[in-house]
Coordinates of N, CA and C in Angstrom, one line a residue:
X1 N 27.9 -16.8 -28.6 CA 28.4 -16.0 -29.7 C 27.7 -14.7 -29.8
X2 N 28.3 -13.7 -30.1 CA 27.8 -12.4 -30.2 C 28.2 -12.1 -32.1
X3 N 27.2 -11.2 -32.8 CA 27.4 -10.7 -33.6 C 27.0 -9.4 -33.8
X4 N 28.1 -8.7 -34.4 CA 28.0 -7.3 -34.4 C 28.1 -7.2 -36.3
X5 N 27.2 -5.8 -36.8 CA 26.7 -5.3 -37.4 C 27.2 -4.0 -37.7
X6 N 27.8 -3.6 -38.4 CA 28.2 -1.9 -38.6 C 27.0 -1.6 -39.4
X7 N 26.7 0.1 -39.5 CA 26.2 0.7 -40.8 C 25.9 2.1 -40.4
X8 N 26.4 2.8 -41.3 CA 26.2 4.4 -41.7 C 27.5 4.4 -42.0
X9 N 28.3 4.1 -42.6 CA 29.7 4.7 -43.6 C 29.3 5.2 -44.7
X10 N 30.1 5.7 -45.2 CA 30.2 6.3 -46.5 C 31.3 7.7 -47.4
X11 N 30.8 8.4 -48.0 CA 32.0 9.2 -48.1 C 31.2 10.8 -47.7
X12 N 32.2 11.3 -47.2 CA 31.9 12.8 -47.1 C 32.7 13.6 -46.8
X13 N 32.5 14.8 -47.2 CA 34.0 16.3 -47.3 C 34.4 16.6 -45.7
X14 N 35.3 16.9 -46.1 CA 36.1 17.1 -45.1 C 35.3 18.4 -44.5
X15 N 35.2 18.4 -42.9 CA 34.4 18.8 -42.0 C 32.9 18.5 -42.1
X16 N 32.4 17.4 -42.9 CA 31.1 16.5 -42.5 C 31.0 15.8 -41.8
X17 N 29.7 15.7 -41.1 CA 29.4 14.6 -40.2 C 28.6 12.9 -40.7
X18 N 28.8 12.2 -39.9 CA 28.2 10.6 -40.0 C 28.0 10.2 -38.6
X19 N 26.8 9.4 -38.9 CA 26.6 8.6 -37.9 C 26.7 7.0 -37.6
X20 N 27.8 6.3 -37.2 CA 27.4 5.1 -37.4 C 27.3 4.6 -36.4
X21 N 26.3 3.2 -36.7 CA 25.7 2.6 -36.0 C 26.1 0.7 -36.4
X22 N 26.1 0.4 -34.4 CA 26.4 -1.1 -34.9 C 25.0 -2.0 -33.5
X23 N 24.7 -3.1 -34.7 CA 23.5 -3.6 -33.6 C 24.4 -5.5 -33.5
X24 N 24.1 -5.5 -32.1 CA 24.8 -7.1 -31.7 C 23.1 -7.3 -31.4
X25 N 23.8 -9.0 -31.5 CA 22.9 -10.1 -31.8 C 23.5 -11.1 -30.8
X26 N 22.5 -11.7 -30.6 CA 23.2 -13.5 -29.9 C 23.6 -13.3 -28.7
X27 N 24.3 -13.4 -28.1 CA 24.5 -13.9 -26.6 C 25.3 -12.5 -25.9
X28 N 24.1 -11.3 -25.8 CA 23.9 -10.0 -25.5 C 24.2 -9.4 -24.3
X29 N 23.3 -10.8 -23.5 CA 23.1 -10.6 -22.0 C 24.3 -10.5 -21.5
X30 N 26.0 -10.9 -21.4 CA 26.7 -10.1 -20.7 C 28.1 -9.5 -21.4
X31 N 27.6 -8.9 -22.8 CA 28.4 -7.8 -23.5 C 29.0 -6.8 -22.0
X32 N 30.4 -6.5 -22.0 CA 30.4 -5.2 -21.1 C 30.7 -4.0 -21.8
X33 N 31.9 -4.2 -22.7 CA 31.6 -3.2 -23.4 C 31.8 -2.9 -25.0
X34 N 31.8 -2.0 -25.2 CA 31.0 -2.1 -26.3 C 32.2 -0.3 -27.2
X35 N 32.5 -0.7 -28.4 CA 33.2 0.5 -29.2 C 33.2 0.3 -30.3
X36 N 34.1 1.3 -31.0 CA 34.7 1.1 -32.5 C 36.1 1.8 -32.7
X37 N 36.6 0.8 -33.3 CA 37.9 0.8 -33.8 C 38.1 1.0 -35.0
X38 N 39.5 1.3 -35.7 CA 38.8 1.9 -37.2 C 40.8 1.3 -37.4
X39 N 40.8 1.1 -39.0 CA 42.2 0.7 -39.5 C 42.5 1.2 -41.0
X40 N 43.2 2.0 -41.2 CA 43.9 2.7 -42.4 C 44.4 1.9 -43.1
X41 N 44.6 2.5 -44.9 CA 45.2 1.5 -45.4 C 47.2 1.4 -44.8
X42 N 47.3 0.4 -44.8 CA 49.1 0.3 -44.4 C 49.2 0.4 -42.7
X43 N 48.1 0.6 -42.3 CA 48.3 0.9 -40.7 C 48.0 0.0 -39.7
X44 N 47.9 -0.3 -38.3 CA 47.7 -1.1 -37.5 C 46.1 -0.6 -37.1
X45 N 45.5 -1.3 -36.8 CA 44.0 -0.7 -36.2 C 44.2 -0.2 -34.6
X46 N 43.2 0.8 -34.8 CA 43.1 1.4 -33.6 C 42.5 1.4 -32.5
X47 N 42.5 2.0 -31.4 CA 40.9 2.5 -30.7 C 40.4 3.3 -31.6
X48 N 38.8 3.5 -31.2 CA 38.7 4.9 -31.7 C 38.2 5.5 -30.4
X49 N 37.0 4.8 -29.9 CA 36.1 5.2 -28.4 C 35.5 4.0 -27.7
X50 N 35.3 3.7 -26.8 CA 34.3 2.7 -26.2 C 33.4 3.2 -25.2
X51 N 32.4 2.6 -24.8 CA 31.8 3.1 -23.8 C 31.3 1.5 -22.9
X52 N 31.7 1.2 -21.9 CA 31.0 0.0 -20.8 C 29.8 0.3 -21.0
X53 N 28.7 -0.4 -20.3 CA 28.1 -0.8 -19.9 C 27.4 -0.4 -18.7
X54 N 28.2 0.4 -17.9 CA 27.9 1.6 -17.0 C 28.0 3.0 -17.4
X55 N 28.3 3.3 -18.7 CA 28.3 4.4 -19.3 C 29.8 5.0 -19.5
X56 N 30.4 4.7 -19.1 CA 32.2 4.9 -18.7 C 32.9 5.5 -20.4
X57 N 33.2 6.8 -20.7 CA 33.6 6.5 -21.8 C 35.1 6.6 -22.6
X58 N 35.9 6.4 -23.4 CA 37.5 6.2 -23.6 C 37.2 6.7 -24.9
X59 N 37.8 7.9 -25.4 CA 38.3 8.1 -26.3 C 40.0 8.6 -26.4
X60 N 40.1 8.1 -28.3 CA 41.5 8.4 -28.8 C 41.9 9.8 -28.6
X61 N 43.1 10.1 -28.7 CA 43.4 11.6 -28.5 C 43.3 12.3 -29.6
X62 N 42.8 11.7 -30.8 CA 42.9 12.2 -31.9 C 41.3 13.1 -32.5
X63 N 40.5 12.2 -31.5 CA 38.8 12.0 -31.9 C 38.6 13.5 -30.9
X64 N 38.9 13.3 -29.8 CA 38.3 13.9 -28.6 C 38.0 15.3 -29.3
X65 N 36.7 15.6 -28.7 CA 35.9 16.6 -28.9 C 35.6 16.7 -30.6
X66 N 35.2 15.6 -31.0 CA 35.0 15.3 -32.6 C 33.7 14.4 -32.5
X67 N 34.4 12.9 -32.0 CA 33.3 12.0 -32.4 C 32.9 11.9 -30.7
X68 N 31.4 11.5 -30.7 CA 31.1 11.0 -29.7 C 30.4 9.7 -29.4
X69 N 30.8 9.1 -28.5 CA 30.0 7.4 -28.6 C 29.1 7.2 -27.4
X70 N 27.7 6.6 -27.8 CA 26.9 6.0 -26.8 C 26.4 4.8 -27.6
X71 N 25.4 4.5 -26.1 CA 24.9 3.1 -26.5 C 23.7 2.9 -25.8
X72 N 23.0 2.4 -26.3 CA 21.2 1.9 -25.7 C 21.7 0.6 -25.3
X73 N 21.7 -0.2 -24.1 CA 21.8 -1.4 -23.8 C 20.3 -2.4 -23.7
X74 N 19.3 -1.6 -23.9 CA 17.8 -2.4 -24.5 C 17.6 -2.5 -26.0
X75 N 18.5 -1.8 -26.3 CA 18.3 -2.2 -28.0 C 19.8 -2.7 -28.4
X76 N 20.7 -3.0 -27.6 CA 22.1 -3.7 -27.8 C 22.5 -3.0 -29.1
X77 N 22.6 -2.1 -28.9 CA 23.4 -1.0 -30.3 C 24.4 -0.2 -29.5
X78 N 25.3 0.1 -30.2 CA 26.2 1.6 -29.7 C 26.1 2.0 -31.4
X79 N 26.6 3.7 -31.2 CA 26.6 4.8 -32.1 C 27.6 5.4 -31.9
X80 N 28.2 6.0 -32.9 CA 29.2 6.8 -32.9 C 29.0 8.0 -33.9
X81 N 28.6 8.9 -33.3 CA 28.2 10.3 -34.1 C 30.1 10.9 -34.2
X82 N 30.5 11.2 -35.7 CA 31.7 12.0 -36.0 C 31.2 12.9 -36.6
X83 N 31.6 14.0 -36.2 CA 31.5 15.3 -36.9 C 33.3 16.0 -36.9
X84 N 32.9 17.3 -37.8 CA 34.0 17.8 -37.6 C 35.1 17.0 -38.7
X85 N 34.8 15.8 -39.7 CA 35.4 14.9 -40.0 C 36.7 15.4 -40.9
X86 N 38.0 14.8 -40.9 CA 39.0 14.9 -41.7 C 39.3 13.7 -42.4
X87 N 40.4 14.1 -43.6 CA 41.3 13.4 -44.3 C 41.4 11.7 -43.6
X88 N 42.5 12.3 -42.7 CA 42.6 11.5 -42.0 C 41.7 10.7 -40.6
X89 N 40.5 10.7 -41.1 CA 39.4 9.7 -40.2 C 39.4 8.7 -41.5
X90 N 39.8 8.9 -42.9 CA 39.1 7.5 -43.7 C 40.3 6.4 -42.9
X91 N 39.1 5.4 -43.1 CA 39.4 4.4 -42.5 C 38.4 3.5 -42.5
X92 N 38.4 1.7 -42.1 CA 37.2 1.1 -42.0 C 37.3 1.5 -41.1
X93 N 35.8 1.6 -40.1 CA 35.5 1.3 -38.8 C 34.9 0.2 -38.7
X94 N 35.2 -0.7 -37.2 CA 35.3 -1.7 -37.0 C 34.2 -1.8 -35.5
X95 N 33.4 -2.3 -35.5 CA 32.3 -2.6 -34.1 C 32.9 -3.2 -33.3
X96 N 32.9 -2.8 -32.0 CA 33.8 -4.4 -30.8 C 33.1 -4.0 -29.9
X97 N 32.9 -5.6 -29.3 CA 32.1 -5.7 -28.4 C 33.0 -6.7 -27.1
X98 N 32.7 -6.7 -25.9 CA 33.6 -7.9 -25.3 C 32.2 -8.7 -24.2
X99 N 32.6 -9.6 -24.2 CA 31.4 -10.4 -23.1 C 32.2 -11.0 -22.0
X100 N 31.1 -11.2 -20.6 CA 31.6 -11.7 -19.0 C 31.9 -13.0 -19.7
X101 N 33.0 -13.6 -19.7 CA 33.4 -15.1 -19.8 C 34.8 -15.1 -19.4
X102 N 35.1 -16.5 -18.5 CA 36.5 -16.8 -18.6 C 37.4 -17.8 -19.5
X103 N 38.2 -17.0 -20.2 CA 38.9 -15.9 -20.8 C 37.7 -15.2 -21.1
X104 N 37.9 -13.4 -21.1 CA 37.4 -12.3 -21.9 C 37.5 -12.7 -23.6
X105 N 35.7 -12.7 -24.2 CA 35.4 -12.8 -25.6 C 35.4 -11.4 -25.9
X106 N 36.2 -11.5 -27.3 CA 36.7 -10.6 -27.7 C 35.6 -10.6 -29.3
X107 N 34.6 -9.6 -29.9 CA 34.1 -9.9 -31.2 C 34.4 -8.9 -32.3
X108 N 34.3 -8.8 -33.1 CA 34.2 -7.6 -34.1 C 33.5 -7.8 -35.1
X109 N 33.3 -6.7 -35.7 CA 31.7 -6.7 -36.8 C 32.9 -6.8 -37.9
X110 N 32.0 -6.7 -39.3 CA 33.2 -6.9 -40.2 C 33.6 -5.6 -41.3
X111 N 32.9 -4.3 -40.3 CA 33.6 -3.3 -40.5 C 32.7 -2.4 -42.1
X112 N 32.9 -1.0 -41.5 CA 31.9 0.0 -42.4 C 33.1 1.1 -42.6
X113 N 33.1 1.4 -44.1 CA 34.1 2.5 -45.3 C 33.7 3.4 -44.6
X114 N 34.8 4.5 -44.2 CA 33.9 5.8 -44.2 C 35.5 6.6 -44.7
X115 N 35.7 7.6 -45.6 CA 36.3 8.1 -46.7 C 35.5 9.7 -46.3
X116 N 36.5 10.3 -46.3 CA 36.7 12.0 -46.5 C 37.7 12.2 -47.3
X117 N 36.8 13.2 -48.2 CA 37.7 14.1 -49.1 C 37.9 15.1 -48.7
X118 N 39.2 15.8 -49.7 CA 39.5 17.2 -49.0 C 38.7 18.3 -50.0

């Protein structure tokens, strides 16, 4: 079992930055990779970025050149520094991690507020 952790949400004006951060726990050793996804009120949840395990990174088309995602794989955290932030970033963000098993484990943290005003 893996457990993931969000934290740094909160609220801030529109064109502020945040940093959040999610730390996994528990069966670490073959996480590949590792993001956050984020879900609006009324909406479907999203991507937002991931980054493997080899450093490989995927962002939304909406983020790009906004937020950026890494990860320390000796301290089993990824971060997601947003800046630049709008209206429409509130949303929960949601930590996801996937591990080597057959079937692919699928986890998610249970998710951090983060709210911009205009």
């Amino acid at each position: 079992q893996v457990q993931l952790v969000e934290s740094g949400g909160g609220l801030v004006q529109a064109g502020g930055s945040l940093r959040l951060s999610c730390a996994a726990s528990g069966s670490i050793f073959s996480i590949n990779t590792m993001g956050w996804f984020r879900q609006a009120p009324g909406k479907q949840r999203e991507l937002v970025a991931t980054v493997t395990r080899s450093g490989t990174t995927n962002y939304a088309d909406s983020v790009k050149g906004r937020f950026t995602i890494s990860r320390d794989n000796a301290k089993n955290t990824v971060t997601l520094q947003v800046n630049s932030l709008k209206p429409e970033d509130t949303a929960v963000y949601y930590c996801y991690a996937d591990r080597y098993v057959s079937p692919l484990r699928q986890y998610w943290g249970p998710g951090t507020q983060v709210t911009v005003s205009s």
